[in-house]
GROMACS .gro file of C-alpha atoms in nm:
model
   77
    1SER     CA    1   2.491  -2.927  -1.244
    2MET     CA    2   2.358  -2.601  -1.086
    3THR     CA    3   2.555  -2.429  -0.805
    4GLN     CA    4   2.366  -2.332  -0.489
    5ASP     CA    5   2.359  -1.986  -0.594
    6GLU     CA    6   2.213  -2.071  -0.935
    7LYS     CA    7   1.952  -2.277  -0.758
    8GLU     CA    8   1.835  -1.995  -0.528
    9ASN     CA    9   1.854  -1.731  -0.782
   10PRO     CA   10   1.804  -1.880  -1.137
   11LYS     CA   11   1.811  -1.482  -1.287
   12ILE     CA   12   2.206  -1.522  -1.266
   13ILE     CA   13   2.195  -1.803  -1.539
   14LYS     CA   14   2.320  -1.653  -1.823
   15LYS     CA   15   2.457  -1.819  -2.188
   16THR     CA   16   2.761  -1.945  -2.028
   17ARG     CA   17   2.600  -2.118  -1.737
   18LYS     CA   18   2.352  -2.258  -1.927
   19ARG     CA   19   2.608  -2.433  -2.141
   20ARG     CA   20   2.810  -2.561  -1.850
   21ILE     CA   21   2.518  -2.678  -1.672
   22ALA     CA   22   2.391  -2.890  -1.989
   23ILE     CA   23   2.729  -3.026  -2.027
   24GLY     CA   24   2.762  -3.119  -1.663
   25SER     CA   25   2.402  -3.293  -1.665
   26GLY     CA   26   2.448  -3.443  -1.975
   27THR     CA   27   2.135  -3.266  -2.147
   28GLU     CA   28   2.114  -3.046  -2.432
   29TYR     CA   29   2.111  -2.678  -2.423
   30ALA     CA   30   1.735  -2.649  -2.549
   31VAL     CA   31   1.630  -2.858  -2.248
   32ILE     CA   32   1.816  -2.632  -2.007
   33ASN     CA   33   1.621  -2.328  -2.174
   34LYS     CA   34   1.300  -2.529  -2.159
   35MET     CA   35   1.344  -2.610  -1.776
   36LEU     CA   36   1.413  -2.247  -1.699
   37ASP     CA   37   1.086  -2.136  -1.926
   38GLN     CA   38   0.904  -2.359  -1.712
   39TYR     CA   39   1.051  -2.247  -1.379
   40ASN     CA   40   0.948  -1.873  -1.488
   41GLN     CA   41   0.594  -1.968  -1.606
   42MET     CA   42   0.529  -2.149  -1.265
   43LYS     CA   43   0.700  -1.873  -1.058
   44LYS     CA   44   0.431  -1.616  -1.236
   45PHE     CA   45   0.158  -1.845  -1.195
   46MET     CA   46   0.241  -1.898  -0.794
   47LYS     CA   47   0.256  -1.535  -0.761
   48ARG     CA   48  -0.079  -1.473  -0.926
   49PHE     CA   49  -0.224  -1.746  -0.718
   50MET     CA   50  -0.079  -1.578  -0.385
   51GLN     CA   51  -0.227  -1.241  -0.479
   52MET     CA   52  -0.577  -1.409  -0.571
   53ARG     CA   53  -0.551  -1.592  -0.235
   54LYS     CA   54  -0.478  -1.293  -0.031
   55LYS     CA   55  -0.782  -1.124  -0.200
   56GLY     CA   56  -1.001  -1.412  -0.072
   57GLY     CA   57  -1.025  -1.591  -0.373
   58LYS     CA   58  -1.288  -1.383  -0.533
   59GLY     CA   59  -1.313  -1.390  -0.927
   60GLY     CA   60  -1.048  -1.649  -0.971
   61PRO     CA   61  -1.102  -2.031  -1.056
   62LYS     CA   62  -1.220  -2.277  -0.778
   63LEU     CA   63  -0.962  -2.479  -0.622
   64PRO     CA   64  -0.965  -2.868  -0.610
   65PRO     CA   65  -1.082  -2.993  -0.271
   66GLY     CA   66  -0.744  -3.061  -0.060
   67PHE     CA   67  -0.577  -2.809  -0.235
   68ASP     CA   68  -0.506  -2.564   0.067
   69GLN     CA   69  -0.375  -2.887   0.241
   70LEU     CA   70  -0.143  -2.958  -0.033
   71PHE     CA   71  -0.024  -2.603  -0.043
   72LYS     CA   72   0.060  -2.583   0.327
   73GLN     CA   73   0.237  -2.928   0.298
   74PHE     CA   74   0.475  -2.726   0.038
   75GLY     CA   75   0.549  -2.464   0.288
   76GLY     CA   76   0.300  -2.225   0.138
   77LEU     CA   77   0.591  -2.170  -0.138
   0.00000   0.00000   0.00000
């Protein structure tokens, strides 16, 4: 039930939009909040990951085998 603008820029999703999305998708308001929280956490993680990757991965956790290939498959996020 999200508009294209909301999908491309979740920052614009405020209380009234969350309510509309919850009603339109048949879910509870709390589920929408949780989904957006998870999205923001993943966004922060990927930002840190990309910074670590640009620095050559020094000081960070070792990645599982094949992770680079998986990363490329998703367009480098």
